[in-house]
Short mmCIF file of C-alpha atoms in Angstrom, two decimals:
data_model
loop_
_atom_site.label_atom_id
_atom_site.label_comp_id
_atom_site.label_asym_id
_atom_site.label_seq_id
_atom_site.Cartn_x
_atom_site.Cartn_y
_atom_site.Cartn_z
CA MET A 1 0.00 0.00 0.00
CA ALA A 2 1.46 3.35 -1.07
CA ILE A 3 0.88 6.02 1.54
CA GLN A 4 -0.26 9.32 -0.02
CA THR A 5 -1.81 11.05 3.02
CA VAL A 6 -0.49 11.00 6.57
CA GLY A 7 -2.52 12.10 9.59
CA ILE A 8 -0.57 13.52 12.54
CA ILE A 9 -2.01 13.92 16.02
CA GLY A 10 -0.15 16.66 17.84
CA ALA A 11 1.25 19.89 16.35
CA GLY A 12 4.06 20.30 18.88
CA THR A 13 7.80 19.95 18.27
CA MET A 14 7.67 16.36 17.01
CA GLY A 15 4.29 16.62 15.23
CA ASN A 16 5.11 19.71 13.19
CA GLY A 17 8.57 18.33 12.39
CA ILE A 18 7.02 15.12 11.01
CA ALA A 19 4.48 17.24 9.08
CA GLN A 20 7.29 19.24 7.48
CA ALA A 21 9.26 16.11 6.52
CA CYS A 22 6.14 14.64 4.88
CA ALA A 23 5.04 17.80 3.07
CA VAL A 24 8.52 18.53 1.66
CA SER A 25 8.58 14.96 0.30
CA GLY A 26 5.28 15.35 -1.56
CA ILE A 27 3.03 13.62 1.00
CA ASP A 28 -0.29 15.26 1.97
CA VAL A 29 -0.67 15.91 5.71
CA VAL A 30 -3.61 16.38 8.07
CA MET A 31 -2.23 17.82 11.33
CA VAL A 32 -4.68 17.71 14.25
CA ASP A 33 -4.44 19.23 17.73
CA ILE A 34 -6.89 20.16 20.48
CA SER A 35 -7.10 23.88 19.65
CA ASP A 36 -6.84 26.08 16.58
CA ALA A 37 -4.10 28.06 18.36
CA ALA A 38 -2.02 24.89 18.76
CA VAL A 39 -2.29 23.86 15.10
CA GLN A 40 -1.59 27.41 13.86
CA LYS A 41 1.49 27.58 16.09
CA GLY A 42 2.65 24.26 14.63
CA LEU A 43 2.10 25.52 11.07
CA ALA A 44 3.98 28.75 11.85
CA THR A 45 6.91 26.67 13.14
CA VAL A 46 6.99 24.74 9.85
CA ALA A 47 6.90 28.02 7.86
CA GLY A 48 9.80 29.41 9.92
CA SER A 49 11.82 26.23 9.44
CA LEU A 50 11.23 26.36 5.66
CA ASP A 51 12.32 30.03 5.62
CA ARG A 52 15.64 28.99 7.18
CA LEU A 53 16.08 26.38 4.43
CA ILE A 54 15.43 29.09 1.79
CA LYS A 55 18.15 31.27 3.38
CA LYS A 56 20.56 28.32 3.18
CA GLU A 57 19.48 27.86 -0.47
CA LYS A 58 18.34 24.29 0.21
CA ILE A 59 14.81 24.97 -1.13
CA SER A 60 13.06 27.69 -3.17
CA GLU A 61 10.08 29.94 -2.33
CA ALA A 62 8.00 27.74 -4.66
CA ASP A 63 9.05 24.63 -2.70
CA LYS A 64 7.97 26.31 0.53
CA SER A 65 4.56 27.29 -0.90
CA ALA A 66 4.00 23.78 -2.26
CA ALA A 67 4.93 22.17 1.08
CA LEU A 68 2.65 24.46 3.11
CA ALA A 69 -0.21 23.82 0.66
CA ARG A 70 0.08 20.09 1.44
CA ILE A 71 -0.54 20.61 5.18
CA LYS A 72 -4.18 20.77 6.24
CA THR A 73 -4.76 21.74 9.88
CA SER A 74 -7.76 20.68 11.94
CA THR A 75 -9.12 20.27 15.47
CA SER A 76 -11.35 17.35 14.45
CA TYR A 77 -10.30 13.69 14.28
CA ASP A 78 -12.94 13.26 11.55
CA ASP A 79 -10.51 14.90 9.12
CA LEU A 80 -8.08 12.00 9.59
CA LYS A 81 -10.36 9.66 7.63
CA SER A 82 -8.55 10.47 4.36
CA ALA A 83 -5.19 9.18 5.70
CA GLN A 84 -3.64 5.77 4.98
CA LEU A 85 -1.33 6.22 8.00
CA VAL A 86 -1.99 8.13 11.23
CA ILE A 87 0.98 9.00 13.46
CA GLU A 88 0.18 9.75 17.10
CA ALA A 89 2.70 12.32 18.39
CA ALA A 90 1.03 13.34 21.65
CA THR A 91 2.72 13.73 25.06
CA GLU A 92 4.58 10.72 26.55
CA ASN A 93 1.67 9.53 28.67
CA TYR A 94 0.31 5.98 28.40
CA GLU A 95 -3.30 6.78 29.43
CA LEU A 96 -3.50 9.71 26.98
CA LYS A 97 -2.11 7.64 24.11
CA VAL A 98 -4.56 4.78 24.78
CA LYS A 99 -7.47 7.25 24.85
CA ILE A 100 -6.39 8.64 21.46
CA LEU A 101 -5.89 5.17 19.95
CA LYS A 102 -9.34 4.01 21.04
CA GLN A 103 -10.87 7.11 19.40
CA LEU A 104 -9.00 6.33 16.16
CA ASP A 105 -10.29 2.75 16.16
CA THR A 106 -13.88 3.95 15.93
CA LEU A 107 -13.09 6.41 13.11
CA LEU A 108 -10.56 4.86 10.76
CA ALA A 109 -11.08 2.16 8.14
CA GLN A 110 -9.71 -1.22 9.18
CA ASP A 111 -6.81 -1.11 6.69
CA VAL A 112 -5.37 2.19 8.02
CA ILE A 113 -1.99 1.86 9.75
CA VAL A 114 -1.55 3.60 13.11
CA ALA A 115 1.91 4.51 14.38
CA THR A 116 3.08 6.05 17.64
CA ASN A 117 6.08 8.36 17.97
CA THR A 118 6.77 7.23 21.54
CA SER A 119 10.35 7.09 22.81
CA SER A 120 9.66 4.93 25.87
CA ILE A 121 6.21 3.29 25.97
CA SER A 122 5.81 -0.39 24.96
CA ILE A 123 4.56 -0.77 21.38
CA THR A 124 3.19 -4.24 22.20
CA GLN A 125 1.21 -2.84 25.14
CA LEU A 126 -0.20 0.09 23.10
CA ALA A 127 -1.07 -2.26 20.22
CA ALA A 128 -3.04 -4.49 22.61
CA ALA A 129 -5.28 -1.50 23.43
CA THR A 130 -6.33 -1.19 19.76
CA GLN A 131 -8.54 -3.20 17.42
CA ARG A 132 -5.77 -3.24 14.79
CA ALA A 133 -2.74 -4.68 16.62
CA ASP A 134 -1.30 -6.10 13.37
CA LYS A 135 -1.48 -2.61 11.80
CA PHE A 136 0.11 -0.85 14.79
CA ILE A 137 3.80 0.12 14.86
CA GLY A 138 6.30 2.49 16.46
CA MET A 139 7.88 5.30 14.42
CA HIS A 140 10.43 6.98 16.68
CA PHE A 141 11.62 10.15 14.95
CA PHE A 142 14.51 12.17 16.38
CA ASN A 143 14.53 15.88 17.12
CA PRO A 144 14.80 18.08 15.06
CA VAL A 145 12.84 15.83 12.70
CA PRO A 146 13.60 17.71 9.42
CA MET A 147 17.37 17.46 10.06
CA MET A 148 17.78 14.02 11.69
CA ALA A 149 18.09 11.08 9.28
CA LEU A 150 17.11 8.33 11.72
CA VAL A 151 13.71 6.74 12.28
CA GLU A 152 13.52 3.75 14.62
CA ILE A 153 10.74 1.48 13.31
CA ILE A 154 9.60 -0.57 16.29
CA ARG A 155 7.69 -3.81 15.78
CA GLY A 156 5.30 -4.87 18.50
CA LEU A 157 4.76 -8.60 19.02
CA GLN A 158 1.65 -8.35 16.83
CA THR A 159 2.93 -6.04 14.01
CA SER A 160 2.55 -7.61 10.55
CA ASP A 161 5.27 -7.69 7.88
CA ALA A 162 3.03 -5.68 5.51
CA THR A 163 2.68 -2.90 8.12
CA HIS A 164 6.43 -2.83 8.74
CA ASP A 165 7.23 -2.76 5.01
CA ALA A 166 4.77 0.07 4.27
CA VAL A 167 6.16 2.22 7.09
CA LYS A 168 9.76 1.48 6.09
CA ALA A 169 8.99 2.51 2.49
CA LEU A 170 7.38 5.75 3.68
CA SER A 171 10.36 6.54 5.94
CA GLU A 172 12.70 6.13 2.95
CA LYS A 173 10.43 8.35 0.83
CA LEU A 174 10.86 11.04 3.52
CA GLY A 175 14.62 10.82 2.96
CA LYS A 176 15.18 9.05 6.28
CA SER A 177 17.40 6.06 7.05
CA PRO A 178 15.16 3.71 9.08
CA ILE A 179 16.39 0.94 11.36
CA THR A 180 14.11 -1.92 12.46
CA VAL A 181 13.94 -2.64 16.19
CA LYS A 182 12.06 -5.18 18.31
CA ASN A 183 9.96 -3.77 21.12
CA ALA A 184 12.07 -3.32 24.28
CA PRO A 185 12.50 -0.47 26.79
CA GLY A 186 14.45 2.38 25.17
CA PHE A 187 14.51 0.56 21.80
CA VAL A 188 18.14 0.91 20.52
CA VAL A 189 19.39 4.50 20.54
CA ASN A 190 18.09 5.69 23.92
CA ARG A 191 18.95 2.40 25.61
CA ILE A 192 22.61 2.96 24.67
CA LEU A 193 22.60 6.77 24.96
CA VAL A 194 20.95 7.32 28.35
CA PRO A 195 23.21 4.94 30.32
CA MET A 196 26.18 6.71 28.67
CA ILE A 197 24.84 10.05 29.96
CA ASN A 198 24.34 8.46 33.39
CA GLU A 199 27.95 7.21 33.38
CA ALA A 200 29.16 10.73 32.50
CA PHE A 201 27.38 11.98 35.65
CA GLN A 202 29.05 9.18 37.62
CA VAL A 203 32.50 10.23 36.36
CA LEU A 204 31.67 13.87 37.19
CA SER A 205 30.44 12.98 40.70
CA GLU A 206 33.65 11.05 41.43
CA GLY A 207 35.73 14.10 40.47
CA THR A 208 37.61 12.15 37.80
CA ALA A 209 37.39 15.13 35.41
CA SER A 210 35.55 18.44 35.04
CA ALA A 211 32.28 18.62 33.07
CA GLU A 212 34.06 20.55 30.31
CA ASP A 213 36.82 17.93 30.05
CA ILE A 214 34.37 14.99 30.10
CA ASP A 215 32.43 16.57 27.23
CA ALA A 216 35.59 17.51 25.32
CA GLY A 217 36.88 13.95 25.73
CA MET A 218 33.74 12.39 24.26
CA LYS A 219 33.55 14.93 21.42
CA LEU A 220 37.19 14.58 20.41
CA GLY A 221 37.70 10.92 21.31
CA CYS A 222 34.40 9.48 20.03
CA ASN A 223 33.63 12.07 17.34
CA GLN A 224 30.34 13.05 19.01
CA PRO A 225 28.93 16.46 17.96
CA ILE A 226 27.99 17.30 21.56
CA GLY A 227 29.27 15.98 24.90
CA PRO A 228 27.00 13.77 27.04
CA LEU A 229 26.59 16.32 29.87
CA ALA A 230 25.72 19.19 27.50
CA LEU A 231 23.32 16.80 25.74
CA ALA A 232 21.68 15.95 29.09
CA ASP A 233 21.13 19.67 29.70
CA MET A 234 19.50 19.92 26.26
CA ILE A 235 17.24 16.88 26.82
CA GLY A 236 16.38 17.90 30.41
CA LEU A 237 17.91 16.23 33.45
CA ASP A 238 14.44 15.33 34.72
CA VAL A 239 13.73 13.49 31.46
CA CYS A 240 17.06 11.62 31.67
CA LEU A 241 16.30 10.61 35.26
CA ALA A 242 12.75 9.46 34.42
CA VAL A 243 14.04 7.31 31.54
CA MET A 244 16.73 5.71 33.73
CA GLU A 245 14.09 4.86 36.33
CA VAL A 246 11.94 3.19 33.65
CA TYR A 247 14.93 1.07 32.55
CA LEU A 248 15.76 0.11 36.14
CA LYS A 249 12.14 -0.97 36.72
CA GLU A 250 11.64 -2.76 33.37
CA PHE A 251 14.97 -4.60 33.18
CA GLY A 252 15.46 -5.10 36.94
CA ASP A 253 19.20 -4.65 36.35
CA SER A 254 21.27 -2.45 38.71
CA LYS A 255 23.42 -1.20 35.81
CA TYR A 256 20.52 1.15 35.00
CA ARG A 257 20.51 2.74 38.48
CA PRO A 258 20.50 6.57 38.13
CA CYS A 259 23.58 8.40 39.43
CA PHE A 260 23.02 10.13 42.79
CA LEU A 261 24.36 13.45 41.40
CA LEU A 262 21.73 13.34 38.64
CA ARG A 263 19.01 12.79 41.27
CA GLU A 264 20.39 15.68 43.36
CA MET A 265 20.43 18.11 40.45
CA VAL A 266 16.83 17.26 39.55
CA ALA A 267 15.81 17.65 43.23
CA ALA A 268 17.47 21.10 43.20
CA GLY A 269 15.46 22.13 40.13
CA ARG A 270 18.59 22.32 37.97
CA LEU A 271 17.05 20.65 34.93
CA GLY A 272 19.28 22.04 32.17
CA ARG A 273 18.64 24.62 29.47
CA LYS A 274 14.92 24.91 30.21
CA THR A 275 15.62 26.22 33.75
CA GLY A 276 18.79 28.15 32.85
CA GLN A 277 21.00 25.84 34.88
CA GLY A 278 21.91 22.16 34.81
CA VAL A 279 25.45 20.87 34.57
CA TYR A 280 26.19 24.20 32.89
CA THR A 281 24.71 27.69 33.32
CA TYR A 282 22.76 29.19 30.40
#
């Protein structure tokens, strides 16, 4: 099944980024959020992002106009009926996602694929809450979506080969490089990345090196574009801590135990860039 129209639930950072990636690639988009203000803000973000690409001479004014014309905004789930794939990009909250998925089940034709852009919730568990478990899949995009090449395609226990293949083909049409992952806490990237960030906090707490030198070491020695501590500040230390606690609970393995310094910083309200102070001051 060729996917011509994609529905997106959520016009926030991830939702509008996915909408832009689709529209630029010639896919029609229906972007839905709870209020007109939210969808208009999402559309304005896409327009601003396209303007930056024009300045860099990556696209033309005509390309921008064509992309924006492909994005329809709405506050009604009814408008998603034209889509062959609906991507849920709402907040990372299991109850909220299940509520949305149950609504979609009553609206969408049985052959429509539903994907979730979760970074931590079990695809198998979410699929079980739907009436189309074989047509349910994870599409974990990375932020900022228009720039990042990776999509983790996560198969739940029930996901069919046809669903996987259709979503992989779409990801490639969007110019992405998808990897296929079995359902497991943290999938692949975050499961490797977050414990590395945690270990950087451990090294910092032991006084082995300064934050600046830890980050410089990982940038220069491992060719990473940003050091793990600066990255933690960008992600949010509270988010890093929450993810580590999920891994500790799900795997029952002490190697996922969050560093005490990370807990202390979160308790102090030093959450990174969003509060002006984390490991570094902003």
